[in-house]
Coordinates of C-alpha atoms in Angstrom, one line a residue:
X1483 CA 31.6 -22.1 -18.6
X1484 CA 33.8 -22.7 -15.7
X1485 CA 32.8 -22.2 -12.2
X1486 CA 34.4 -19.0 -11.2
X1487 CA 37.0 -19.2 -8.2
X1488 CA 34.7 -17.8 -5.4
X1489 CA 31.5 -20.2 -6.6
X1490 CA 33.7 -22.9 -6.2
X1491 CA 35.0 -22.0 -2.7
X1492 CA 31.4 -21.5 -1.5
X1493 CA 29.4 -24.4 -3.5
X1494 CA 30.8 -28.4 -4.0
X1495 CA 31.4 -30.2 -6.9
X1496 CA 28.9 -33.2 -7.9
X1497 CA 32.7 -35.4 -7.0
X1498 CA 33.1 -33.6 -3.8
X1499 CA 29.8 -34.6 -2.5
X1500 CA 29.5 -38.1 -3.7
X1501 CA 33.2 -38.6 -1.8
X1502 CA 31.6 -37.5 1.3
X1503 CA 29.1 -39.9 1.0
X1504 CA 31.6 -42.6 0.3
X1505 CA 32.6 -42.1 3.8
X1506 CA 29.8 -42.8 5.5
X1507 CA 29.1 -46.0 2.9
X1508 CA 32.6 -47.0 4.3
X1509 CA 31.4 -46.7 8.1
X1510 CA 28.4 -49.0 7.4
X1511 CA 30.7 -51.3 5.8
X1512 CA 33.1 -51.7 8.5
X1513 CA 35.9 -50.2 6.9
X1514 CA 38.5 -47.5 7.5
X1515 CA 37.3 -44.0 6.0
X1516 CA 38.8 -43.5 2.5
X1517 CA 38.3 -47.1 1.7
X1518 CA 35.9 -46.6 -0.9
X1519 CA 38.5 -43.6 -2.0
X1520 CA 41.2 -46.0 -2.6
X1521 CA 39.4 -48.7 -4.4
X1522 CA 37.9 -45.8 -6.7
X1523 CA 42.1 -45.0 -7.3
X1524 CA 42.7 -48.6 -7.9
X1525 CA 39.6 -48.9 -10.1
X1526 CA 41.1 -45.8 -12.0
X1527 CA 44.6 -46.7 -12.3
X1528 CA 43.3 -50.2 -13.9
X1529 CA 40.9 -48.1 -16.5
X1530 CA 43.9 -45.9 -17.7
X1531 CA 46.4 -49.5 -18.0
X1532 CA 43.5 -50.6 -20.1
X1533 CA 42.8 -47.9 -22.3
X1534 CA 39.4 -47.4 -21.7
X1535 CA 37.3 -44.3 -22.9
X1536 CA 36.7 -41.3 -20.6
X1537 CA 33.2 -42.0 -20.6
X1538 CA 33.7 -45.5 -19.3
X1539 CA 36.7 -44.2 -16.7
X1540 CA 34.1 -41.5 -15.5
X1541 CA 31.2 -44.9 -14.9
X1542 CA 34.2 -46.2 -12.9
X1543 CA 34.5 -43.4 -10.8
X1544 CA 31.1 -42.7 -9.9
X1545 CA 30.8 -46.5 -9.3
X1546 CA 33.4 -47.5 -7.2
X1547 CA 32.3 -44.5 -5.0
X1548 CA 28.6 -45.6 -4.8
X1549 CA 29.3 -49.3 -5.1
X1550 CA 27.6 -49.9 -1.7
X1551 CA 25.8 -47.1 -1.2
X1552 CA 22.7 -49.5 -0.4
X1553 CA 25.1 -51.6 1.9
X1554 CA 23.0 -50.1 5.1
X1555 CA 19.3 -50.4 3.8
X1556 CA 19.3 -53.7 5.0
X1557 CA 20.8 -53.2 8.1
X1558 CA 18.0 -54.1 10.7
X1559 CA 17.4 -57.3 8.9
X1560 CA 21.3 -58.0 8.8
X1561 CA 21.3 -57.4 12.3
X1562 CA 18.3 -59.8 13.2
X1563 CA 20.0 -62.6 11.5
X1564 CA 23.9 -61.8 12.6
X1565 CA 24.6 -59.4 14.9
X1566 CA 26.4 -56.7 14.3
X1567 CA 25.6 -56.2 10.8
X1568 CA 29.4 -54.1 10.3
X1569 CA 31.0 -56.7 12.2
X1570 CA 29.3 -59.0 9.5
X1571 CA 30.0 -56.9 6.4
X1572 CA 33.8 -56.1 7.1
X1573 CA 34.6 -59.6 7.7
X1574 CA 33.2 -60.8 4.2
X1575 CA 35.9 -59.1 2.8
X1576 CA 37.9 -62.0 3.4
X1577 CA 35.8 -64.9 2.0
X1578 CA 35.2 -65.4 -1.7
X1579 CA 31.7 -65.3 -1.2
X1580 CA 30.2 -68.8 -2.5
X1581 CA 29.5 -72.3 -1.6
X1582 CA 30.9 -74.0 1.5
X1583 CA 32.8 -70.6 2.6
X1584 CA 29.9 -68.4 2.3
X1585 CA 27.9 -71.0 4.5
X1586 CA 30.6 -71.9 6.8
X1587 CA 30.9 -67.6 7.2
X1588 CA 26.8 -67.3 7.6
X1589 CA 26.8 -70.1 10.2
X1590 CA 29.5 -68.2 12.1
X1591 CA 27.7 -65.0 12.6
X1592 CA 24.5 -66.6 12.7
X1593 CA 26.0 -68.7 15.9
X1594 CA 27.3 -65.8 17.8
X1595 CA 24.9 -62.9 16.7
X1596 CA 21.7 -61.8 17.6
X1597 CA 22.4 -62.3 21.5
X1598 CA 20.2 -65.3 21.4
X1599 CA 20.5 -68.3 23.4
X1600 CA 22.3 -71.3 22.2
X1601 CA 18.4 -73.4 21.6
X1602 CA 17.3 -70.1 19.2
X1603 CA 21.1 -69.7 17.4
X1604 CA 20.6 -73.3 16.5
X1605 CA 17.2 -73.1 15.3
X1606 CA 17.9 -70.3 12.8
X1607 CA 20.6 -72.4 11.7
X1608 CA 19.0 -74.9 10.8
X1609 CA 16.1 -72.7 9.1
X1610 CA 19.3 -70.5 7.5
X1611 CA 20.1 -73.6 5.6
X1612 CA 17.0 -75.2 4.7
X1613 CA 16.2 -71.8 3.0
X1614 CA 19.2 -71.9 0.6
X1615 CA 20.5 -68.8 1.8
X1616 CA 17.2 -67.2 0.4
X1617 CA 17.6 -64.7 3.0
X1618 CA 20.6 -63.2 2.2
X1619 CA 19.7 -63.2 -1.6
X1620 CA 16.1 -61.2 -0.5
X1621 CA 18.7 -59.1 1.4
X1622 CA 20.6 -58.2 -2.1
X1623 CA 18.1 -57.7 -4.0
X1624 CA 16.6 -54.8 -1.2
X1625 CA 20.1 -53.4 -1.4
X1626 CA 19.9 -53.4 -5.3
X1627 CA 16.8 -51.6 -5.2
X1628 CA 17.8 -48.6 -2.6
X1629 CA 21.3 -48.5 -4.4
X1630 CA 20.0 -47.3 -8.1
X1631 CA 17.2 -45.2 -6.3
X1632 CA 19.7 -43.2 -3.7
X1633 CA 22.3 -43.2 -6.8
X1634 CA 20.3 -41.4 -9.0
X1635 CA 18.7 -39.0 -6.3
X1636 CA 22.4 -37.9 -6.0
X1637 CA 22.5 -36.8 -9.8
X1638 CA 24.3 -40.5 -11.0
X1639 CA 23.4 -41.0 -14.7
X1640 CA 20.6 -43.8 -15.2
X1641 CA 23.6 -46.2 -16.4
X1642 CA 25.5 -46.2 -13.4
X1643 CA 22.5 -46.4 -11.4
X1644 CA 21.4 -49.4 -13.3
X1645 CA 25.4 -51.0 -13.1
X1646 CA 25.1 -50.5 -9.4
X1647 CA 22.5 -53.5 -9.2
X1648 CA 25.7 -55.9 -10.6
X1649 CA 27.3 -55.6 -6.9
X1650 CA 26.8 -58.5 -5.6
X1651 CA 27.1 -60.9 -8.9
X1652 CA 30.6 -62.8 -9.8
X1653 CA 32.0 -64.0 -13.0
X1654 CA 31.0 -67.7 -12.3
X1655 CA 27.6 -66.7 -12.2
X1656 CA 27.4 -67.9 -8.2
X1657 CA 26.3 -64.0 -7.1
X1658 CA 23.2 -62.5 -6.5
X1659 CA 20.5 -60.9 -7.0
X1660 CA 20.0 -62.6 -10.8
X1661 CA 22.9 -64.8 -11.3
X1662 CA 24.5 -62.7 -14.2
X1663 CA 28.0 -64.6 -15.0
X1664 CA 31.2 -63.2 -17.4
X1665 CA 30.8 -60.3 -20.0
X1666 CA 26.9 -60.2 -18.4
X1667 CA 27.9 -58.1 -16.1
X1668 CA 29.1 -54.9 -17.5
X1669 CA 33.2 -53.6 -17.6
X1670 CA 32.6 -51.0 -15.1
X1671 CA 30.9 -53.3 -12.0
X1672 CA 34.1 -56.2 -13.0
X1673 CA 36.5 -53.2 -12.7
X1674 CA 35.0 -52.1 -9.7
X1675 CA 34.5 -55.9 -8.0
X1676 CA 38.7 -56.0 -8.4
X1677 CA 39.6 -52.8 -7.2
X1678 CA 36.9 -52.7 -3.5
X1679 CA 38.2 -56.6 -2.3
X1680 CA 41.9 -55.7 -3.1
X1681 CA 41.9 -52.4 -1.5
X1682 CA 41.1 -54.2 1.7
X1683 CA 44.0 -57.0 0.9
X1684 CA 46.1 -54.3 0.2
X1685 CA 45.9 -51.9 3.1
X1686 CA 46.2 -54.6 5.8
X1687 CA 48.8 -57.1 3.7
X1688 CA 50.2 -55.5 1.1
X1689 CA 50.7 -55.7 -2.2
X1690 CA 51.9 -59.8 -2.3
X1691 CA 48.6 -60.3 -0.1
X1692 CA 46.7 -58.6 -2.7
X1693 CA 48.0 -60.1 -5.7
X1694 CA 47.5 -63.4 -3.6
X1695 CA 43.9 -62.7 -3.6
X1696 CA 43.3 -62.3 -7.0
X1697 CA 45.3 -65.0 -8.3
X1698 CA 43.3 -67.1 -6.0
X1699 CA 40.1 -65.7 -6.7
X1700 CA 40.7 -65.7 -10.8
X1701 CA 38.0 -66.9 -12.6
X1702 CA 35.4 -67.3 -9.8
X1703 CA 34.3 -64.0 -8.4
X1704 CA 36.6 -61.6 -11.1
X1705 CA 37.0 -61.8 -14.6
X1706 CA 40.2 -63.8 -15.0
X1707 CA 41.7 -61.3 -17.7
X1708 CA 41.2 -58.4 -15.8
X1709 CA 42.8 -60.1 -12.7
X1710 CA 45.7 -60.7 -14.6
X1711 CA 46.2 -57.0 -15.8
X1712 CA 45.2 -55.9 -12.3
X1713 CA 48.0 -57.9 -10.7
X1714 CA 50.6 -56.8 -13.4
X1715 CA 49.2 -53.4 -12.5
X1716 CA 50.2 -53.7 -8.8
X1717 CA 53.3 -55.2 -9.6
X1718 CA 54.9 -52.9 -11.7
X1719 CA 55.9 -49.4 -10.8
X1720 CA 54.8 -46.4 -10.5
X1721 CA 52.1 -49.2 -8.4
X1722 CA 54.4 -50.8 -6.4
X1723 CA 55.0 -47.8 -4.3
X1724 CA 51.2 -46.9 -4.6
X1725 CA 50.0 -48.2 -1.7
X1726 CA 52.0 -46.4 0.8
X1727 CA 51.0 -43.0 -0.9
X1728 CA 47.5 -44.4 -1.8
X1729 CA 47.5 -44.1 2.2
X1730 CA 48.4 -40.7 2.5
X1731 CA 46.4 -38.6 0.8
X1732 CA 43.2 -41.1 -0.5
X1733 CA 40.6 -38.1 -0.9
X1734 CA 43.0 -35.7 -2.9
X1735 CA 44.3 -39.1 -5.0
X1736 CA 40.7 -39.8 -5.5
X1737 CA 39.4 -36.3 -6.9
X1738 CA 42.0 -36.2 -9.2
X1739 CA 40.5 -38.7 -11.0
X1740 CA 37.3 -37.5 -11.2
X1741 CA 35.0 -36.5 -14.4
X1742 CA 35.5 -32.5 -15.0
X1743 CA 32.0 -31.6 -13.2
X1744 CA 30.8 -28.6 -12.4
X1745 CA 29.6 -27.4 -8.5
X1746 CA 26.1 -27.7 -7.7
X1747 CA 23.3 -25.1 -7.6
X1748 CA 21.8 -24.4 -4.4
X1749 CA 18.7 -26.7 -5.4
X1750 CA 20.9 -29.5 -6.6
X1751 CA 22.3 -29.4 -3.1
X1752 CA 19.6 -29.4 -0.9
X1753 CA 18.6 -32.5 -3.3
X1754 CA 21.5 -34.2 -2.4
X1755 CA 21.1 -33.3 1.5
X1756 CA 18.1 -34.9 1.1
X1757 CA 19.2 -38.1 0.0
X1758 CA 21.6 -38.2 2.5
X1759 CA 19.4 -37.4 4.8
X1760 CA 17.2 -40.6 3.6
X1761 CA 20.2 -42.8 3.2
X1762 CA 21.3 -42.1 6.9
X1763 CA 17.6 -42.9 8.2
X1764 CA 17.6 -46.0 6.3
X1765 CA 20.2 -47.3 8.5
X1766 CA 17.1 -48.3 11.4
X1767 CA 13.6 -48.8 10.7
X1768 CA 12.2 -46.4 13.5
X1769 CA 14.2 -43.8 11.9
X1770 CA 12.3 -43.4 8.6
X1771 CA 11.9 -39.8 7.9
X1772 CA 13.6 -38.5 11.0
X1773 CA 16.4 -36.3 9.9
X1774 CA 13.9 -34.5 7.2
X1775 CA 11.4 -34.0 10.1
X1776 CA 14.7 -32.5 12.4
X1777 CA 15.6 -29.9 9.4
X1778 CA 12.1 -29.2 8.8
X1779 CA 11.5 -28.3 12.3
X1780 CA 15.1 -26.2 12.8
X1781 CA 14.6 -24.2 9.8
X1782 CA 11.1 -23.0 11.0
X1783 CA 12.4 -22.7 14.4
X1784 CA 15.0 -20.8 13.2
X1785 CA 12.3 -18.4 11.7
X1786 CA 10.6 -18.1 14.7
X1787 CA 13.8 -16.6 16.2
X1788 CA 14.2 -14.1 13.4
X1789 CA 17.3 -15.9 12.1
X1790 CA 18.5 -14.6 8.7
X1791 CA 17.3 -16.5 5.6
X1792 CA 21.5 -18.1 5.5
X1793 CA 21.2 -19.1 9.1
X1794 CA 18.1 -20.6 8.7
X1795 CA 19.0 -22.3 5.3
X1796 CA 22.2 -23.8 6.9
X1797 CA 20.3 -25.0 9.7
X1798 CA 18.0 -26.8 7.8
X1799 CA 20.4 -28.1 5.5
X1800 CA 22.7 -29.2 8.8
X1801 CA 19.3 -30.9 10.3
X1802 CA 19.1 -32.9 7.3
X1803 CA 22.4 -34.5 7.3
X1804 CA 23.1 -34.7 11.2
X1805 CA 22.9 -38.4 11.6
X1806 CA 25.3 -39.4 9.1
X1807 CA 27.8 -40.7 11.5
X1808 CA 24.7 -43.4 12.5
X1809 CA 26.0 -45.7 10.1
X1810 CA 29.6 -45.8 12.1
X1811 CA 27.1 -47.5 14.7
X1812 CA 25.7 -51.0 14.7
X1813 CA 22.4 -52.0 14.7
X1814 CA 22.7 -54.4 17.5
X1815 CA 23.0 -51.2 19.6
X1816 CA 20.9 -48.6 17.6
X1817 CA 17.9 -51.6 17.5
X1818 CA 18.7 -52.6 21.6
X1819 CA 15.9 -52.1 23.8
X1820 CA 17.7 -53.0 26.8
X1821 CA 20.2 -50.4 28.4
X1822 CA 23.6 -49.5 26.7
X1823 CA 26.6 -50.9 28.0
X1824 CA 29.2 -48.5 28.9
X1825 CA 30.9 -49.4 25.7
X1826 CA 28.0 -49.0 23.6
X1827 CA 27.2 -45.3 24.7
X1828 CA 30.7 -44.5 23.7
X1829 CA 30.2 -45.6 20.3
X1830 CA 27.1 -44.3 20.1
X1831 CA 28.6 -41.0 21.2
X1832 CA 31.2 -41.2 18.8
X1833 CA 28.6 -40.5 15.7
X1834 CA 27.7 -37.0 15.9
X1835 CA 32.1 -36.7 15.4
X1836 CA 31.8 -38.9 12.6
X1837 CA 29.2 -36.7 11.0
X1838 CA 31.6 -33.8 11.2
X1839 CA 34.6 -35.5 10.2
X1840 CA 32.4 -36.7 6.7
X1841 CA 31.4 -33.6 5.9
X1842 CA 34.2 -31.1 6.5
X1843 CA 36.6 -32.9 4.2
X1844 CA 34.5 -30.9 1.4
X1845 CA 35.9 -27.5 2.0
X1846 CA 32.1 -25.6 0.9
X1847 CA 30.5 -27.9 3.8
X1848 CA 32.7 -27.0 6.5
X1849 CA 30.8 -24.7 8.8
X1850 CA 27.8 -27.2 7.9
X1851 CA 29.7 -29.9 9.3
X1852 CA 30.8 -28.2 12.2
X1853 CA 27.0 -27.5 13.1
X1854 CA 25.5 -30.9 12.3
X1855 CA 28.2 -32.2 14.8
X1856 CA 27.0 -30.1 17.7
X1857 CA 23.5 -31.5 17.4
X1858 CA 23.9 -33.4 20.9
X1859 CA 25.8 -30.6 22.7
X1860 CA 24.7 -29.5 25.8
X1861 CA 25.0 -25.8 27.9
X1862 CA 26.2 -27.6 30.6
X1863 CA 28.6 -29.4 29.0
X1864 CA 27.2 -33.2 29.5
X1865 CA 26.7 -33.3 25.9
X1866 CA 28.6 -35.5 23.4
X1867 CA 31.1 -35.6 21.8
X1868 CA 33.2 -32.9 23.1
X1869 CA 31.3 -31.4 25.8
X1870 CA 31.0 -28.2 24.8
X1871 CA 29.4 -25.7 27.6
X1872 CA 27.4 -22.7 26.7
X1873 CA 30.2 -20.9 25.0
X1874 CA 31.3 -23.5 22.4
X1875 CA 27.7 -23.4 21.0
X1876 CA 25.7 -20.5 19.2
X1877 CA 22.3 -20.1 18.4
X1878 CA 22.0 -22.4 15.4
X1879 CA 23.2 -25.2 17.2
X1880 CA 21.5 -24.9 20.5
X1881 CA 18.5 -24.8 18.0
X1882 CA 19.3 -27.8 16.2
X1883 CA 20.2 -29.7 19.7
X1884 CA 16.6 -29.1 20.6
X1885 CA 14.8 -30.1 17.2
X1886 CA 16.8 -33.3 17.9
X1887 CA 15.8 -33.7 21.0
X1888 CA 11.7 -32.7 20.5
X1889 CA 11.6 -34.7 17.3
X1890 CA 13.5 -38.1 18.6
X1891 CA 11.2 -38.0 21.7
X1892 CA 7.6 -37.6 19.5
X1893 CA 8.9 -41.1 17.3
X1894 CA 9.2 -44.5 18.5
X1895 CA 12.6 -46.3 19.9
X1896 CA 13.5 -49.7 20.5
X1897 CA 13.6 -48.7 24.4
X1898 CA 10.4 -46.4 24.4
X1899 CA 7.1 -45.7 22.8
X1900 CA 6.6 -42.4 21.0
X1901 CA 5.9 -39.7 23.4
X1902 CA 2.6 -37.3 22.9
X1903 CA 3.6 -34.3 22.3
X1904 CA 2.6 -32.4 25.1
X1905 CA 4.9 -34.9 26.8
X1906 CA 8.1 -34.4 24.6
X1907 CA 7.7 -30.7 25.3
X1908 CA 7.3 -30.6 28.8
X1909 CA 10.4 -32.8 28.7
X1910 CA 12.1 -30.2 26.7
X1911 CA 11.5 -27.2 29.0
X1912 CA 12.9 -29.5 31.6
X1913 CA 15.7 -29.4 29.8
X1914 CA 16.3 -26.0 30.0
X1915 CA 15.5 -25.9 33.6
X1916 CA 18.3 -28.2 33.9
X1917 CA 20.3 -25.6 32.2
X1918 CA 21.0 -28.3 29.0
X1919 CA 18.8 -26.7 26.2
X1920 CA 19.1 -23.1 25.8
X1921 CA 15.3 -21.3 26.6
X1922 CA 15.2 -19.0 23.3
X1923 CA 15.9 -22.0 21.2
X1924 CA 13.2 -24.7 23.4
X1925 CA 10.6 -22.1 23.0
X1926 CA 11.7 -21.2 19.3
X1927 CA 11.1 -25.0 18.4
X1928 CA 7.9 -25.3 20.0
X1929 CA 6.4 -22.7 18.7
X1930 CA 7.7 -23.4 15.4
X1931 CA 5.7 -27.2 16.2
X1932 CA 2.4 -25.1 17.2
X1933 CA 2.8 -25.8 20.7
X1934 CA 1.1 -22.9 23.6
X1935 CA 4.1 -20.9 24.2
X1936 CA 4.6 -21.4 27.9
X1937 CA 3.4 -18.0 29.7
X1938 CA 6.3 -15.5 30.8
X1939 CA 6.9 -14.2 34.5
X1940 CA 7.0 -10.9 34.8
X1941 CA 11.1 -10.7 34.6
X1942 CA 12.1 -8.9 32.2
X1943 CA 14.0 -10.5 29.3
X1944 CA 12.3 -13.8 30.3
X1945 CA 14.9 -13.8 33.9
X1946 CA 13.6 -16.4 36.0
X1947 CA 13.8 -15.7 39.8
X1948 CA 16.4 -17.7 40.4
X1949 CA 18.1 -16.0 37.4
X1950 CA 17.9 -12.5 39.1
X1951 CA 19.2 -13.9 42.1
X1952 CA 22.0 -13.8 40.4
X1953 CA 22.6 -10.9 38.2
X1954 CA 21.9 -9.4 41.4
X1955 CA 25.6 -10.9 42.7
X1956 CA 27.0 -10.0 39.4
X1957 CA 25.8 -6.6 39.4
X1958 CA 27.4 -6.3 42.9
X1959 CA 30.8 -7.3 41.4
X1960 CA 30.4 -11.0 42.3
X1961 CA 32.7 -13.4 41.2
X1962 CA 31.3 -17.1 40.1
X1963 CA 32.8 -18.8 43.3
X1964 CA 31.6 -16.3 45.1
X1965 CA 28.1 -16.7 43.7
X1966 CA 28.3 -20.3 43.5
X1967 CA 29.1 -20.4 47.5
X1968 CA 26.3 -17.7 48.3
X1969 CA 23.5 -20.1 46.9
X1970 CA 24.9 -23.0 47.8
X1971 CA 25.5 -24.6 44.4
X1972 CA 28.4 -25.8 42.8
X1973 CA 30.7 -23.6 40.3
X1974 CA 29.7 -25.3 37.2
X1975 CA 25.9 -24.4 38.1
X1976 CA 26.8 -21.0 38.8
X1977 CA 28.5 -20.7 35.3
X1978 CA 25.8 -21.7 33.5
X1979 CA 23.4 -19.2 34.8
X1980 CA 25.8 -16.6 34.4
X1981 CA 26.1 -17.4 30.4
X1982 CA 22.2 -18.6 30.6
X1983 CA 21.8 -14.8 31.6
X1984 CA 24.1 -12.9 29.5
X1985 CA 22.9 -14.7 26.7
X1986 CA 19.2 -13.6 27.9
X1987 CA 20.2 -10.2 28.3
X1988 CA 22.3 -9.5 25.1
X1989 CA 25.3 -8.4 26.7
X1990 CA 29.2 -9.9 27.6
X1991 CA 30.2 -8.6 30.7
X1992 CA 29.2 -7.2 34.3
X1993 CA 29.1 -3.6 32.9
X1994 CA 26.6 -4.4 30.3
X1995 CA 24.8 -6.3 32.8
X1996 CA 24.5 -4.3 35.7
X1997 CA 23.5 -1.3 32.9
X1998 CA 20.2 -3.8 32.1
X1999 CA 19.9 -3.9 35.5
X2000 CA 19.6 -0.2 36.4
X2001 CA 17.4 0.6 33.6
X2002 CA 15.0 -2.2 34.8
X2003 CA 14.9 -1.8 38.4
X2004 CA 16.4 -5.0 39.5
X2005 CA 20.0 -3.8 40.2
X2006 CA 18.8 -3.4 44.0
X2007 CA 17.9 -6.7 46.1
X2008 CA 16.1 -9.7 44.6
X2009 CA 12.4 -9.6 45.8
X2010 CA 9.4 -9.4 43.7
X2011 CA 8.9 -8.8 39.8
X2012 CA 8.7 -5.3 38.7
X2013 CA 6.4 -5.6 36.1
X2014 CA 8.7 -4.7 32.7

């Protein structure tokens, strides 16, 4: 039976969600989102000119969107050897990847990556070819691997999944991981081999540059019959204006094209969440396990704050899949031990926008999206990637900021061991004194993690002295300049602890303050704690 309309407004479909994750597969391999959308188009439009089977058409789909969805596992070993593994993977896009040109590429990256000295770049050089390229080829054969597993953990059929380990071989029989050559390597991945390379040719040269390709790589890394067919297919209308509306409108292009599935249940969701959430962590070693450990930690936090069961299921399911805009990132800045270079940090604040921009293009993941993006907002408005003060964020993000936060700091980095974790939180309630982490969600997380719960003052509503100070000025019809000039700290400090307090107290304005205050006994001048 059909999903009715309302289901499928408030649940995604199986296509939906595996379209998202071809965004972030695009990231990691240094291409434009909706890359992967186009190819699957491409891919498409070639299986219809054929006359292929649905069931073969629907294989094509689901491949060409999870093609590389391992592309990223291998990320901190790419790195080691080249670089900036994206840098790496987006330029191979223009080598047919064999023999001298695959060398000459290797040698290339391996000379200017890795930010080793000229002695060291040499060495590995030399080592890189008196291996054979065995390194790369151990490299395919992880991606392989991690491809079927995360393919299948997404609800791909086992044959697909086991298709997805053809990636990397080519019709001559030069690829990797096993060397399969011709009608070895099954219709779908041949299909699938055209349409990802030419997508690339065709977005940045057109459709002469990427009928140039194909004709030039005929017979070595594609099925010569099928490159034929695919460059009639790209010559003849409706395809020759397809790219320019391929461009336009990849995701809605792509969907139509999909297999008639059905939304997910709620289980089948978090399922997929979780894979995501693993796929993302794969992208740097120290990472393993981190965005599970985030969502675990939100959703009980979220329980300690007496969130309803849809809050706290939303935050969890926004912890798991808050890092999916990593893989926009390189590992020679993730993996850097050193300090970030100004250009670096802006990248690296970039991701949390990446993360929201993935997952709101499925309608049902929107508000999810929008609350996995906030996860590095701050009160005060020095967070990323807008800088969003205290009223841009509610509870469930300034909850998720501080699981991120508390979690990151008890696992190692590159820069840092892993902190104890009487460390990590004394570090978060220095955050909040710093008027960054909201108290009510600091505490919330802590306690969620077992910690003491730090002992009250006896304020009421958890008001900290400074804090009465000044709903004192507000109560007294205050504004924040004049606050701000009255204890000598700057407007944007004043601000905060007039949201920090409101927030505290449960009300919106002076009124509702100064009413708080009466009933109290703190609407008079600031002195010592009343004992409510």
């Amino acid at each position: 039976m059909a999903a009715s309309t309302h289901e499928s407004r408030t649940r995604p479909r199986r296509a939906e969600l595996l379209a998202a994750t071809s965004l972030a597969i695009d990231l990691g391999l240094g291409q434009p989102m909706e890359h992967m959308l186009r190819a699957c188009v491409l891919g498409s439009g070639l299986a219809e000119r054929l006359g292929l089977p649905t069931e073969q058409r629907d294989r094509i789909f689901y491949a060409s969107l999870l093609a590389w969805i391992g592309c990223h596992a291998d990320s901190p070993e790419l790195s080691a050897l080249f670089g900036d593994d994206i840098a790496f993977r987006a330029g191979t896009y223009a080598v047919d990847k064999h023999g001298l040109p695959l060398v000459r590429f290797s040698l290339h990256f391996l000379a200017a990556g890795a930010g080793a000295g000229a002695g060291t770049r040499a060495v590995r050089s030399a080592r890189f070819l008196a291996m054979g390229g065995r390194p790369l080829r151990d490299l395919i054969r992880s991606h392989c691997v991690s491809a079927g597993v995360l393919a299948r953990r997404m609800g791909i059929d086992e044959v697909v999944a086991r298709q997805l380990g053809y990636v990397f071989e080519r019709w001559d029989g030069a690829g990797a991981p096993d060397g399969a050559r011709g009608e070895e390597i099954p219709l779908e991945m041949r299909i699938v081999h055209l349409a990802d390379t030419a997508e690339v040719h065709l977005r940045e040269g057109g459709t002469a540059a990427a009928i140039r390709m194909v004709r030039d790589r005929r017979g070595t890394q594609f099925d010569p019959g099928l490159a034929d067919e695919f460059c009639a297919y790209l010559a003849a209308p409706p395809a020759g204006a397809f790219a320019g509306e391929l461009m336009d409108d990849a995701w809605s292009a792509a969907l139509a094209c999909a297999p008639q599935d059905r939304v997910v249940t709620g289980a089948e969701l978090d399922e997929s969440l979780r894979a995501m959430a693993d796929f993302a962590d794969l992208k740097s070693a120290y990472a393993a396990g981190h965005s599970r450990a985030v969502a675990r930690l939100a959703g009980a936090a979220a329980r300690v704050a007496g969130m309803a069961e849809g809050d706290r299921s939303a935050l969890h399911r926004a912890g798991l899949v808050h890092d999916l805009g990593r893989l926009g990132v390189s590992n020679s800045v993730w993996d850097k031990a050193a300090p970030l270079t100004p250009a670096e940090r802006e990248r690296v604040q970039l991701h949390p926008y990446l993360t929201e921009r993935i997952l709101t293009r499925v309608p049902a993941l929107a508000g999810l999206g929008r609350l996995a993006g906030a996860h590095h907002e701050r009160l005060d408005g020095s967070g990323y990637p807008r800088g969003t003060g205290g009223e841009g964020t509610g509870m469930p993000a300034r909850i998720l900021a501080a699981a991120d936060c508390y979690e990151g700091w008890l696992e190692p980095r590159p820069h840092r061991p892993a902190m104890p974790r009487s460390e990590a939180a004394s570090r978060l309630r220095g955050c909040v004194a710093d008027l960054r982490l909201d108290t009510a969600a600091v505490e919330s997380v802590l306690s969620a993690d077992g910690q003491p719960a730090r002992r009250r003052g006896t304020w009421p509503a958890g008001l900290t002295a400074r804090e009465v100070e000044v709903l004192h000025l507000i109560v007294h019809g205050r504004s924040t300049r004049e606050i701000a000039a009255e204890l000598v700290i700057s407007p944007k400090t004043a601000r905060h602890h007039v949201e920090h307090i409101y927030l505290k107290l449960g009300v919106s304005n002076r009124v509702g303050a100064a009413l708080f205050a009466m009933e109290h006994g703190i609407a008079g001048a600031p002195g010592t704690p009343t004992g409510h």
